[in-house]
Amino acid sequence: MTTKLERQTRIVEILGLLHQGGSFEEAKRLFNEEFEGVDVTEITAAEKALIQSGLAPSEIQRLCNIHAAVFKGSINAIHHSNEEYGQPGHPVHTLKLENQVLQSLLTDEIDHLLLQIEKGDWQQKARLQAAFKDLGQIDKHYARKETLIFSYMEKYGLTAPPKVMWGVDDDIREAIQDINHYLSLEKAAYNPLSEKWQALKTEIEEMIFKEEEIMVPMTLDVFCLADWQQIAADSFDIGFAFIPEPMTWKPSDASFAKEKEAEPARLAAIKQAQETTTGIAAGLGFEEFIEEESVHTPDSQQMINLPTGHLQFNQLLAIFQTLPVDLTFVDHEERVRFYSEGKHRVFPRTNSVLGREVVNCHPPKSMHIVQQILDDFREGTRETADFWINMGPRKIYIRYFALKDETGAYLGCLEVTQDITEIQKIEGQSRLLD
């Protein structure tokens, strides 16, 4: 009987063959001959080992669809520490419901329309454009996953899957934009359109598989009911895709009691995750996952004394909520410690981001840029970094500032984000007396 380490080594070897140019058929054959099944943690551990051996995460991302296909149909059923995920409003129920509607949009609407266009009926183009506009809602589906679920996965040491999946999410977003642009051209032709669509559809369907057959079982085995309850509550801040807002979900007393009985199994699952995926900081105990950090809320009339004046707590809070910019503070350990809550945030933020390493809050393609900015701030080689991007018709201005105390010691980084679309339209002057 092979040991756990021997199994893991062999899985890495089989996946390594793919990255060295081997065929999918050969990898699938080897896997089927040597394994009856595989746990999702073994898949992610194998990908982690490949990254540690020097393979770029982007290369893992490029072939992760093939990885999923190798294991498809062979993933072992996992004992879940909670069984409320089938209830309406539970984040898993919502994710799967969105995926059902998404799959229908792919096959029943877009595939059908492309079939009509293939027959020469280009009068369906406007309807196809509307379908792809609807498909753009997938951004909210992915944003909830990236902002909330990934955050908790990282807290439990499941760091490799989010990096790989987020990169694929971004590729899907870009491919949707590319098709939308192509459809806007007068000379859009069926064959190029069909090729773009088939590639995109494959990526989306593979992501549905990865979400439901790899990510969901893994998280259900590790997350506790309190985690899911917070994810469900924070989901409303980001929004939903393809479906109306789900009902509010709250675990039952019976499910909490049952979870308490199953806690040893959950702790064992956490331990396995720590052993087989990217490790959590040394010395981090399980109790830090179970006990929520208490948050002290000052009295609304409590006075905050500052060098340039005095503000009551509720006054200070109102200022942050009214400022026409989004503020995010990252401390000297590169973890998010504060964000302002404006009425119309440019990028979604929820409490699950607090304590998260800031580089993990960004898509894989920009992680190295964020890290370089933070390194430069700490070393004192620069004090600011400015960027501006287009988000649909809006122009977004993003600025980073190094924060230091009066002795020059580095305190952290302040991110200031602002929608400057209307500001760019300003001309002439509008004086107070006009």
Tab-separated table of C-alpha atoms in Angstrom:
chain	number	residue	atom	x	y	z
A	1	MET	CA	0.000	0.000	0.000
A	2	THR	CA	1.451	3.349	-1.004
A	3	THR	CA	1.977	6.010	1.600
A	4	LYS	CA	0.433	9.466	1.430
A	5	LEU	CA	3.809	10.954	0.502
A	6	GLU	CA	4.341	8.390	-2.258
A	7	ARG	CA	0.884	9.125	-3.685
A	8	GLN	CA	1.621	12.838	-3.639
A	9	THR	CA	4.991	12.380	-5.321
A	10	ARG	CA	3.451	10.280	-8.090
A	11	ILE	CA	0.635	12.773	-8.720
A	12	VAL	CA	3.250	15.531	-9.079
A	13	GLU	CA	5.203	13.358	-11.515
A	14	ILE	CA	2.119	12.731	-13.660
A	15	LEU	CA	1.214	16.411	-13.792
A	16	GLY	CA	4.859	17.210	-14.455
A	17	LEU	CA	4.664	15.125	-17.627
A	18	LEU	CA	1.992	17.483	-18.951
A	19	HIS	CA	4.164	20.510	-18.337
A	20	GLN	CA	7.059	18.824	-20.132
A	21	GLY	CA	4.942	18.386	-23.250
A	22	GLY	CA	3.410	15.010	-22.532
A	23	SER	CA	-0.043	14.154	-23.829
A	24	PHE	CA	-3.234	14.424	-21.834
A	25	GLU	CA	-4.190	10.879	-22.838
A	26	GLU	CA	-0.960	9.477	-21.390
A	27	ALA	CA	-1.377	11.399	-18.119
A	28	LYS	CA	-4.985	10.240	-17.812
A	29	ARG	CA	-3.968	6.629	-18.503
A	30	LEU	CA	-1.221	6.684	-15.873
A	31	PHE	CA	-3.540	8.207	-13.313
A	32	ASN	CA	-6.331	5.705	-13.940
A	33	GLU	CA	-3.900	2.790	-13.722
A	34	GLU	CA	-2.371	3.868	-10.422
A	35	PHE	CA	-5.190	5.597	-8.532
A	36	GLU	CA	-8.812	4.793	-7.782
A	37	GLY	CA	-9.483	8.324	-6.586
A	38	VAL	CA	-7.889	11.524	-5.373
A	39	ASP	CA	-8.759	14.108	-2.746
A	40	VAL	CA	-9.027	17.746	-3.761
A	41	THR	CA	-6.260	18.627	-1.304
A	42	GLU	CA	-3.942	16.250	-3.164
A	43	ILE	CA	-4.641	18.097	-6.418
A	44	THR	CA	-3.829	21.489	-4.926
A	45	ALA	CA	-0.780	20.131	-3.137
A	46	ALA	CA	0.546	18.784	-6.435
A	47	GLU	CA	0.113	22.183	-8.075
A	48	LYS	CA	1.864	23.803	-5.113
A	49	ALA	CA	4.793	21.404	-5.468
A	50	LEU	CA	5.115	22.277	-9.153
A	51	ILE	CA	5.199	25.988	-8.311
A	52	GLN	CA	7.846	25.376	-5.639
A	53	SER	CA	9.932	23.479	-8.177
A	54	GLY	CA	10.186	26.653	-10.258
A	55	LEU	CA	7.143	26.457	-12.512
A	56	ALA	CA	5.449	29.854	-12.859
A	57	PRO	CA	1.903	30.109	-11.432
A	58	SER	CA	0.808	31.431	-14.837
A	59	GLU	CA	1.903	28.123	-16.390
A	60	ILE	CA	-0.088	26.207	-13.790
A	61	GLN	CA	-3.032	28.442	-14.663
A	62	ARG	CA	-2.626	27.726	-18.373
A	63	LEU	CA	-2.852	23.980	-17.854
A	64	CYS	CA	-5.200	23.795	-14.877
A	65	ASN	CA	-8.120	22.871	-17.138
A	66	ILE	CA	-6.113	19.828	-18.172
A	67	HIS	CA	-5.363	19.078	-14.518
A	68	ALA	CA	-9.073	19.155	-13.733
A	69	ALA	CA	-9.806	16.908	-16.702
A	70	VAL	CA	-7.205	14.357	-15.552
A	71	PHE	CA	-8.965	14.015	-12.213
A	72	LYS	CA	-12.559	14.460	-13.430
A	73	GLY	CA	-14.671	11.566	-12.260
A	74	SER	CA	-12.023	10.420	-9.792
A	75	ILE	CA	-12.422	12.959	-7.010
A	76	ASN	CA	-13.342	11.252	-3.766
A	77	ALA	CA	-16.449	12.261	-1.878
A	78	ILE	CA	-15.507	14.235	1.211
A	79	HIS	CA	-17.162	14.256	4.606
A	80	HIS	CA	-18.503	17.753	5.171
A	81	SER	CA	-18.456	19.314	8.615
A	82	ASN	CA	-21.728	21.075	7.914
A	83	GLU	CA	-24.729	20.177	5.781
A	84	GLU	CA	-26.508	23.499	5.437
A	85	TYR	CA	-25.036	24.200	2.021
A	86	GLY	CA	-28.215	22.958	0.337
A	87	GLN	CA	-30.316	25.676	1.962
A	88	PRO	CA	-31.357	28.737	-0.105
A	89	GLY	CA	-29.185	31.704	0.772
A	90	HIS	CA	-26.130	29.613	1.732
A	91	PRO	CA	-23.175	30.850	-0.377
A	92	VAL	CA	-22.700	27.400	-1.914
A	93	HIS	CA	-26.384	27.137	-2.847
A	94	THR	CA	-26.175	30.627	-4.384
A	95	LEU	CA	-22.984	29.812	-6.294
A	96	LYS	CA	-24.474	26.641	-7.756
A	97	LEU	CA	-27.739	28.371	-8.637
A	98	GLU	CA	-25.830	31.072	-10.506
A	99	ASN	CA	-23.856	28.390	-12.311
A	100	GLN	CA	-27.086	26.685	-13.400
A	101	VAL	CA	-28.389	29.898	-14.940
A	102	LEU	CA	-24.951	30.593	-16.405
A	103	GLN	CA	-24.860	27.163	-18.071
A	104	SER	CA	-28.290	27.820	-19.550
A	105	LEU	CA	-27.084	31.152	-20.903
A	106	LEU	CA	-24.110	29.436	-22.537
A	107	THR	CA	-25.962	26.576	-24.194
A	108	ASP	CA	-29.612	27.565	-24.511
A	109	GLU	CA	-29.073	31.182	-25.519
A	110	ILE	CA	-25.612	31.897	-26.946
A	111	ASP	CA	-25.064	28.510	-28.632
A	112	HIS	CA	-28.569	28.715	-30.114
A	113	LEU	CA	-28.020	32.237	-31.448
A	114	LEU	CA	-24.655	31.347	-32.966
A	115	LEU	CA	-26.294	28.399	-34.715
A	116	GLN	CA	-28.789	30.807	-36.297
A	117	ILE	CA	-25.976	33.144	-37.345
A	118	GLU	CA	-24.046	30.218	-38.834
A	119	LYS	CA	-27.084	29.666	-41.076
A	120	GLY	CA	-26.821	33.283	-42.196
A	121	ASP	CA	-29.374	34.922	-39.910
A	122	TRP	CA	-27.341	37.981	-38.834
A	123	GLN	CA	-30.529	39.624	-37.620
A	124	GLN	CA	-29.779	37.734	-34.392
A	125	LYS	CA	-26.632	39.826	-33.832
A	126	ALA	CA	-28.348	42.365	-31.561
A	127	ARG	CA	-29.812	39.581	-29.460
A	128	LEU	CA	-26.373	37.942	-29.285
A	129	GLN	CA	-24.831	41.215	-28.127
A	130	ALA	CA	-27.473	41.417	-25.388
A	131	ALA	CA	-26.649	37.848	-24.348
A	132	PHE	CA	-22.967	38.690	-24.023
A	133	LYS	CA	-23.870	41.782	-22.021
A	134	ASP	CA	-25.772	39.461	-19.668
A	135	LEU	CA	-22.735	37.195	-19.556
A	136	GLY	CA	-20.755	40.131	-18.174
A	137	GLN	CA	-22.648	39.624	-14.897
A	138	ILE	CA	-20.209	36.783	-14.284
A	139	ASP	CA	-17.885	39.458	-12.877
A	140	LYS	CA	-19.994	39.627	-9.694
A	141	HIS	CA	-19.984	35.840	-9.386
A	142	TYR	CA	-16.197	35.822	-9.580
A	143	ALA	CA	-15.819	38.931	-7.385
A	144	ARG	CA	-17.704	37.259	-4.514
A	145	LYS	CA	-15.507	34.200	-4.861
A	146	GLU	CA	-12.278	36.214	-5.027
A	147	THR	CA	-13.147	38.693	-2.296
A	148	LEU	CA	-14.881	36.401	0.191
A	149	ILE	CA	-14.276	32.691	-0.358
A	150	PHE	CA	-10.629	33.129	-1.347
A	151	SER	CA	-10.059	35.254	1.742
A	152	TYR	CA	-11.191	32.456	4.048
A	153	MET	CA	-9.314	29.839	2.031
A	154	GLU	CA	-6.108	31.786	2.589
A	155	LYS	CA	-6.777	31.993	6.336
A	156	TYR	CA	-6.899	28.196	6.436
A	157	GLY	CA	-3.746	27.763	4.362
A	158	LEU	CA	-5.433	27.001	1.029
A	159	THR	CA	-3.390	29.564	-0.889
A	160	ALA	CA	-2.549	27.855	-4.173
A	161	PRO	CA	-6.098	27.336	-5.576
A	162	PRO	CA	-7.119	31.018	-5.283
A	163	LYS	CA	-4.035	32.187	-7.188
A	164	VAL	CA	-4.682	29.772	-10.037
A	165	MET	CA	-8.455	30.302	-10.214
A	166	TRP	CA	-8.268	34.100	-10.022
A	167	GLY	CA	-5.948	34.160	-13.020
A	168	VAL	CA	-8.432	32.093	-15.032
A	169	ASP	CA	-11.292	34.347	-13.880
A	170	ASP	CA	-9.435	37.352	-15.290
A	171	ASP	CA	-8.790	35.552	-18.570
A	172	ILE	CA	-12.527	34.883	-18.844
A	173	ARG	CA	-13.339	38.522	-18.128
A	174	GLU	CA	-10.918	39.649	-20.846
A	175	ALA	CA	-12.281	37.119	-23.343
A	176	ILE	CA	-15.834	38.403	-22.789
A	177	GLN	CA	-14.652	41.961	-23.422
A	178	ASP	CA	-12.821	40.792	-26.546
A	179	ILE	CA	-15.952	39.163	-27.970
A	180	ASN	CA	-18.052	42.213	-27.119
A	181	HIS	CA	-15.570	44.364	-29.021
A	182	TYR	CA	-15.519	41.978	-31.967
A	183	LEU	CA	-19.315	41.968	-32.155
A	184	SER	CA	-19.289	45.769	-32.336
A	185	LEU	CA	-17.328	45.632	-35.599
A	186	GLU	CA	-19.260	45.876	-38.863
A	187	LYS	CA	-17.056	43.211	-40.436
A	188	ALA	CA	-17.595	40.641	-37.694
A	189	ALA	CA	-17.620	37.176	-39.290
A	190	TYR	CA	-18.952	33.864	-38.032
A	191	ASN	CA	-15.772	31.730	-38.067
A	192	PRO	CA	-13.584	34.031	-35.924
A	193	LEU	CA	-16.545	34.661	-33.645
A	194	SER	CA	-17.188	30.943	-33.239
A	195	GLU	CA	-13.526	30.241	-32.453
A	196	LYS	CA	-13.447	32.936	-29.780
A	197	TRP	CA	-16.698	31.663	-28.306
A	198	GLN	CA	-15.696	27.997	-28.145
A	199	ALA	CA	-12.473	28.890	-26.332
A	200	LEU	CA	-14.359	31.098	-23.866
A	201	LYS	CA	-17.149	28.588	-23.293
A	202	THR	CA	-14.607	25.872	-22.502
A	203	GLU	CA	-12.906	28.099	-19.924
A	204	ILE	CA	-16.208	29.014	-18.254
A	205	GLU	CA	-17.440	25.417	-18.103
A	206	GLU	CA	-14.116	24.224	-16.717
A	207	MET	CA	-14.325	26.938	-14.063
A	208	ILE	CA	-17.818	25.761	-13.123
A	209	PHE	CA	-16.368	22.275	-12.650
A	210	LYS	CA	-13.450	23.582	-10.567
A	211	GLU	CA	-15.751	25.653	-8.380
A	212	GLU	CA	-18.260	22.889	-7.691
A	213	GLU	CA	-16.058	19.779	-7.677
A	214	ILE	CA	-12.809	21.110	-6.211
A	215	MET	CA	-13.290	24.426	-4.407
A	216	VAL	CA	-16.696	23.764	-2.834
A	217	PRO	CA	-15.892	20.305	-1.358
A	218	MET	CA	-12.604	21.643	-0.027
A	219	THR	CA	-14.170	24.650	1.661
A	220	LEU	CA	-17.151	22.739	3.036
A	221	ASP	CA	-14.741	20.427	4.781
A	222	VAL	CA	-12.751	23.286	6.321
A	223	PHE	CA	-14.993	26.334	6.786
A	224	CYS	CA	-17.212	26.486	9.840
A	225	LEU	CA	-20.821	27.656	9.883
A	226	ALA	CA	-19.791	31.057	11.251
A	227	ASP	CA	-17.497	31.490	8.233
A	228	TRP	CA	-20.318	30.724	5.817
A	229	GLN	CA	-22.695	33.009	7.690
A	230	GLN	CA	-20.264	35.932	7.355
A	231	ILE	CA	-19.648	35.159	3.680
A	232	ALA	CA	-23.409	35.094	3.091
A	233	ALA	CA	-23.886	38.462	4.820
A	234	ASP	CA	-20.958	40.110	3.004
A	235	SER	CA	-22.176	38.802	-0.360
A	236	PHE	CA	-24.897	41.444	-0.478
A	237	ASP	CA	-22.228	44.173	-0.540
A	238	ILE	CA	-20.863	42.767	-3.811
A	239	GLY	CA	-24.035	41.602	-5.520
A	240	PHE	CA	-25.204	38.562	-7.437
A	241	ALA	CA	-25.080	37.328	-11.014
A	242	PHE	CA	-27.952	36.060	-13.153
A	243	ILE	CA	-30.346	35.639	-10.201
A	244	PRO	CA	-32.385	37.899	-7.890
A	245	GLU	CA	-30.981	38.560	-4.426
A	246	PRO	CA	-31.238	35.319	-2.448
A	247	MET	CA	-32.987	35.095	0.873
A	248	THR	CA	-30.975	35.803	4.010
A	249	TRP	CA	-29.459	32.585	5.343
A	250	LYS	CA	-28.709	31.863	8.975
A	251	PRO	CA	-27.552	28.505	10.366
A	252	SER	CA	-30.055	26.726	12.576
A	253	ASP	CA	-29.375	25.911	16.214
A	254	ALA	CA	-29.524	22.237	15.285
A	255	SER	CA	-26.796	22.679	12.659
A	256	PHE	CA	-24.559	24.473	15.168
A	257	ALA	CA	-25.031	21.594	17.603
A	258	LYS	CA	-24.232	19.046	14.924
A	259	GLU	CA	-21.167	21.014	13.861
A	260	LYS	CA	-19.895	21.002	17.423
A	261	GLU	CA	-20.041	17.209	17.424
A	262	ALA	CA	-18.160	17.088	14.115
A	263	GLU	CA	-15.497	19.596	15.165
A	264	PRO	CA	-12.734	16.958	15.511
A	265	ALA	CA	-13.284	15.980	11.868
A	266	ARG	CA	-13.082	19.635	10.808
A	267	LEU	CA	-9.877	20.157	12.752
A	268	ALA	CA	-8.443	17.077	11.051
A	269	ALA	CA	-9.440	18.535	7.673
A	270	ILE	CA	-7.734	21.825	8.559
A	271	LYS	CA	-4.619	19.929	9.576
A	272	GLN	CA	-4.609	18.027	6.300
A	273	ALA	CA	-5.020	21.302	4.413
A	274	GLN	CA	-2.058	22.725	6.287
A	275	GLU	CA	0.034	19.683	5.429
A	276	THR	CA	-0.904	19.415	1.762
A	277	THR	CA	-1.296	23.004	0.573
A	278	THR	CA	0.599	26.247	0.982
A	279	GLY	CA	1.388	26.565	4.701
A	280	ILE	CA	-0.017	29.142	7.064
A	281	ALA	CA	2.375	31.258	9.126
A	282	ALA	CA	4.391	29.162	11.549
A	283	GLY	CA	2.820	28.678	14.934
A	284	LEU	CA	-0.730	29.602	13.890
A	285	GLY	CA	-3.048	27.405	15.946
A	286	PHE	CA	-6.466	26.037	15.121
A	287	GLU	CA	-8.027	28.114	17.886
A	288	GLU	CA	-7.277	31.232	15.853
A	289	PHE	CA	-9.689	29.947	13.219
A	290	ILE	CA	-12.396	29.007	15.678
A	291	GLU	CA	-12.476	32.019	17.963
A	292	GLU	CA	-13.454	35.234	16.276
A	293	GLU	CA	-11.473	38.304	17.197
A	294	SER	CA	-13.581	40.600	19.339
A	295	VAL	CA	-14.130	44.050	17.904
A	296	HIS	CA	-14.543	46.981	20.264
A	297	THR	CA	-17.009	49.567	19.006
A	298	PRO	CA	-16.460	52.929	20.720
A	299	ASP	CA	-19.395	54.912	22.031
A	300	SER	CA	-20.710	57.266	19.353
A	301	GLN	CA	-19.990	60.245	21.626
A	302	GLN	CA	-16.462	59.152	22.489
A	303	MET	CA	-13.991	61.901	21.677
A	304	ILE	CA	-11.035	61.190	19.392
A	305	ASN	CA	-8.190	63.618	20.139
A	306	LEU	CA	-6.043	64.551	17.138
A	307	PRO	CA	-3.157	67.033	16.780
A	308	THR	CA	-5.360	69.408	14.767
A	309	GLY	CA	-8.645	69.064	16.605
A	310	HIS	CA	-11.146	66.789	18.312
A	311	LEU	CA	-13.877	64.646	16.781
A	312	GLN	CA	-16.544	62.443	18.216
A	313	PHE	CA	-16.419	58.859	16.970
A	314	ASN	CA	-19.666	59.196	15.009
A	315	GLN	CA	-18.350	62.415	13.413
A	316	LEU	CA	-15.135	60.699	12.330
A	317	LEU	CA	-17.113	57.763	10.950
A	318	ALA	CA	-19.394	60.129	8.993
A	319	ILE	CA	-16.355	61.848	7.467
A	320	PHE	CA	-14.975	58.529	6.181
A	321	GLN	CA	-18.404	57.583	4.822
A	322	THR	CA	-18.781	60.913	3.008
A	323	LEU	CA	-15.341	61.409	1.487
A	324	PRO	CA	-15.546	61.119	-2.349
A	325	VAL	CA	-12.671	58.613	-2.305
A	326	ASP	CA	-12.232	55.025	-1.138
A	327	LEU	CA	-9.482	54.574	1.451
A	328	THR	CA	-7.718	51.317	2.303
A	329	PHE	CA	-4.895	51.081	4.846
A	330	VAL	CA	-2.300	48.310	4.650
A	331	ASP	CA	0.008	48.045	7.661
A	332	HIS	CA	3.781	47.489	7.706
A	333	GLU	CA	3.222	43.721	7.638
A	334	GLU	CA	1.369	44.161	4.316
A	335	ARG	CA	-2.018	43.175	5.724
A	336	VAL	CA	-5.259	45.089	5.200
A	337	ARG	CA	-6.299	46.714	8.481
A	338	PHE	CA	-8.908	49.327	7.503
A	339	TYR	CA	-11.136	50.440	4.650
A	340	SER	CA	-13.611	53.315	4.418
A	341	GLU	CA	-17.255	52.713	3.648
A	342	GLY	CA	-18.403	55.266	1.115
A	343	LYS	CA	-21.840	55.205	-0.465
A	344	HIS	CA	-20.505	54.128	-3.859
A	345	ARG	CA	-17.245	52.203	-3.546
A	346	VAL	CA	-15.308	51.638	-6.749
A	347	PHE	CA	-14.012	48.224	-5.659
A	348	PRO	CA	-15.990	46.028	-3.240
A	349	ARG	CA	-14.650	45.615	0.274
A	350	THR	CA	-16.041	43.515	3.117
A	351	ASN	CA	-14.774	42.707	6.607
A	352	SER	CA	-13.384	39.415	5.315
A	353	VAL	CA	-10.553	41.412	3.748
A	354	LEU	CA	-9.313	42.589	7.153
A	355	GLY	CA	-6.102	40.803	8.066
A	356	ARG	CA	-5.648	39.499	4.519
A	357	GLU	CA	-2.266	39.898	2.814
A	358	VAL	CA	-2.832	42.750	0.391
A	359	VAL	CA	-1.100	41.058	-2.557
A	360	ASN	CA	-3.715	38.304	-2.355
A	361	CYS	CA	-6.443	40.923	-2.800
A	362	HIS	CA	-5.217	41.558	-6.348
A	363	PRO	CA	-5.359	39.445	-9.523
A	364	PRO	CA	-2.253	37.276	-10.088
A	365	LYS	CA	-1.156	39.406	-13.051
A	366	SER	CA	-0.711	42.471	-10.845
A	367	MET	CA	0.600	40.815	-7.675
A	368	HIS	CA	4.248	41.481	-8.517
A	369	ILE	CA	3.517	45.155	-9.203
A	370	VAL	CA	1.798	45.608	-5.830
A	371	GLN	CA	4.660	43.826	-4.083
A	372	GLN	CA	7.233	46.039	-5.806
A	373	ILE	CA	5.395	49.187	-4.693
A	374	LEU	CA	5.327	47.987	-1.088
A	375	ASP	CA	9.019	47.042	-1.227
A	376	ASP	CA	9.901	50.477	-2.610
A	377	PHE	CA	7.831	52.199	0.086
A	378	ARG	CA	9.554	50.227	2.822
A	379	GLU	CA	13.006	50.906	1.394
A	380	GLY	CA	12.195	54.587	0.908
A	381	THR	CA	12.980	54.639	-2.819
A	382	ARG	CA	9.591	56.193	-3.591
A	383	GLU	CA	6.710	57.737	-1.684
A	384	THR	CA	3.781	57.464	-4.121
A	385	ALA	CA	2.509	55.396	-7.041
A	386	ASP	CA	-0.313	56.467	-9.363
A	387	PHE	CA	-2.430	54.493	-11.822
A	388	TRP	CA	-5.582	55.173	-13.830
A	389	ILE	CA	-7.780	52.617	-15.528
A	390	ASN	CA	-11.020	52.414	-17.486
A	391	MET	CA	-13.947	50.533	-15.969
A	392	GLY	CA	-16.510	50.621	-18.751
A	393	PRO	CA	-17.348	54.297	-19.284
A	394	ARG	CA	-15.731	55.343	-15.985
A	395	LYS	CA	-12.182	56.582	-15.403
A	396	ILE	CA	-10.723	55.346	-12.106
A	397	TYR	CA	-7.730	57.021	-10.450
A	398	ILE	CA	-5.781	54.845	-7.984
A	399	ARG	CA	-3.029	56.295	-5.797
A	400	TYR	CA	-0.742	54.669	-3.243
A	401	PHE	CA	1.025	56.627	-0.506
A	402	ALA	CA	3.762	55.498	1.875
A	403	LEU	CA	2.851	56.342	5.486
A	404	LYS	CA	5.591	57.149	7.991
A	405	ASP	CA	5.663	58.427	11.555
A	406	GLU	CA	7.471	61.535	12.688
A	407	THR	CA	10.718	59.577	13.058
A	408	GLY	CA	10.524	58.306	9.473
A	409	ALA	CA	9.613	54.737	10.438
A	410	TYR	CA	7.434	52.990	7.837
A	411	LEU	CA	3.861	52.477	9.046
A	412	GLY	CA	2.233	51.104	5.936
A	413	CYS	CA	0.502	52.077	2.722
A	414	LEU	CA	-2.657	54.100	2.060
A	415	GLU	CA	-4.596	53.301	-1.115
A	416	VAL	CA	-6.848	56.103	-2.373
A	417	THR	CA	-9.278	55.248	-5.170
A	418	GLN	CA	-11.549	57.762	-6.888
A	419	ASP	CA	-13.966	57.792	-9.799
A	420	ILE	CA	-12.833	60.895	-11.706
A	421	THR	CA	-15.169	60.555	-14.682
A	422	GLU	CA	-17.196	63.673	-13.858
A	423	ILE	CA	-14.125	65.597	-12.691
A	424	GLN	CA	-12.564	65.191	-16.138
A	425	LYS	CA	-15.578	66.921	-17.662
A	426	ILE	CA	-15.087	70.125	-15.662
A	427	GLU	CA	-14.406	73.242	-17.739
A	428	GLY	CA	-14.199	76.915	-16.917
A	429	GLN	CA	-15.027	77.778	-13.337
A	430	SER	CA	-17.952	77.700	-10.915
A	431	ARG	CA	-17.331	80.116	-8.058
A	432	LEU	CA	-19.020	80.116	-4.685
A	433	LEU	CA	-20.662	83.456	-5.496
A	434	ASP	CA	-22.040	82.408	-8.919
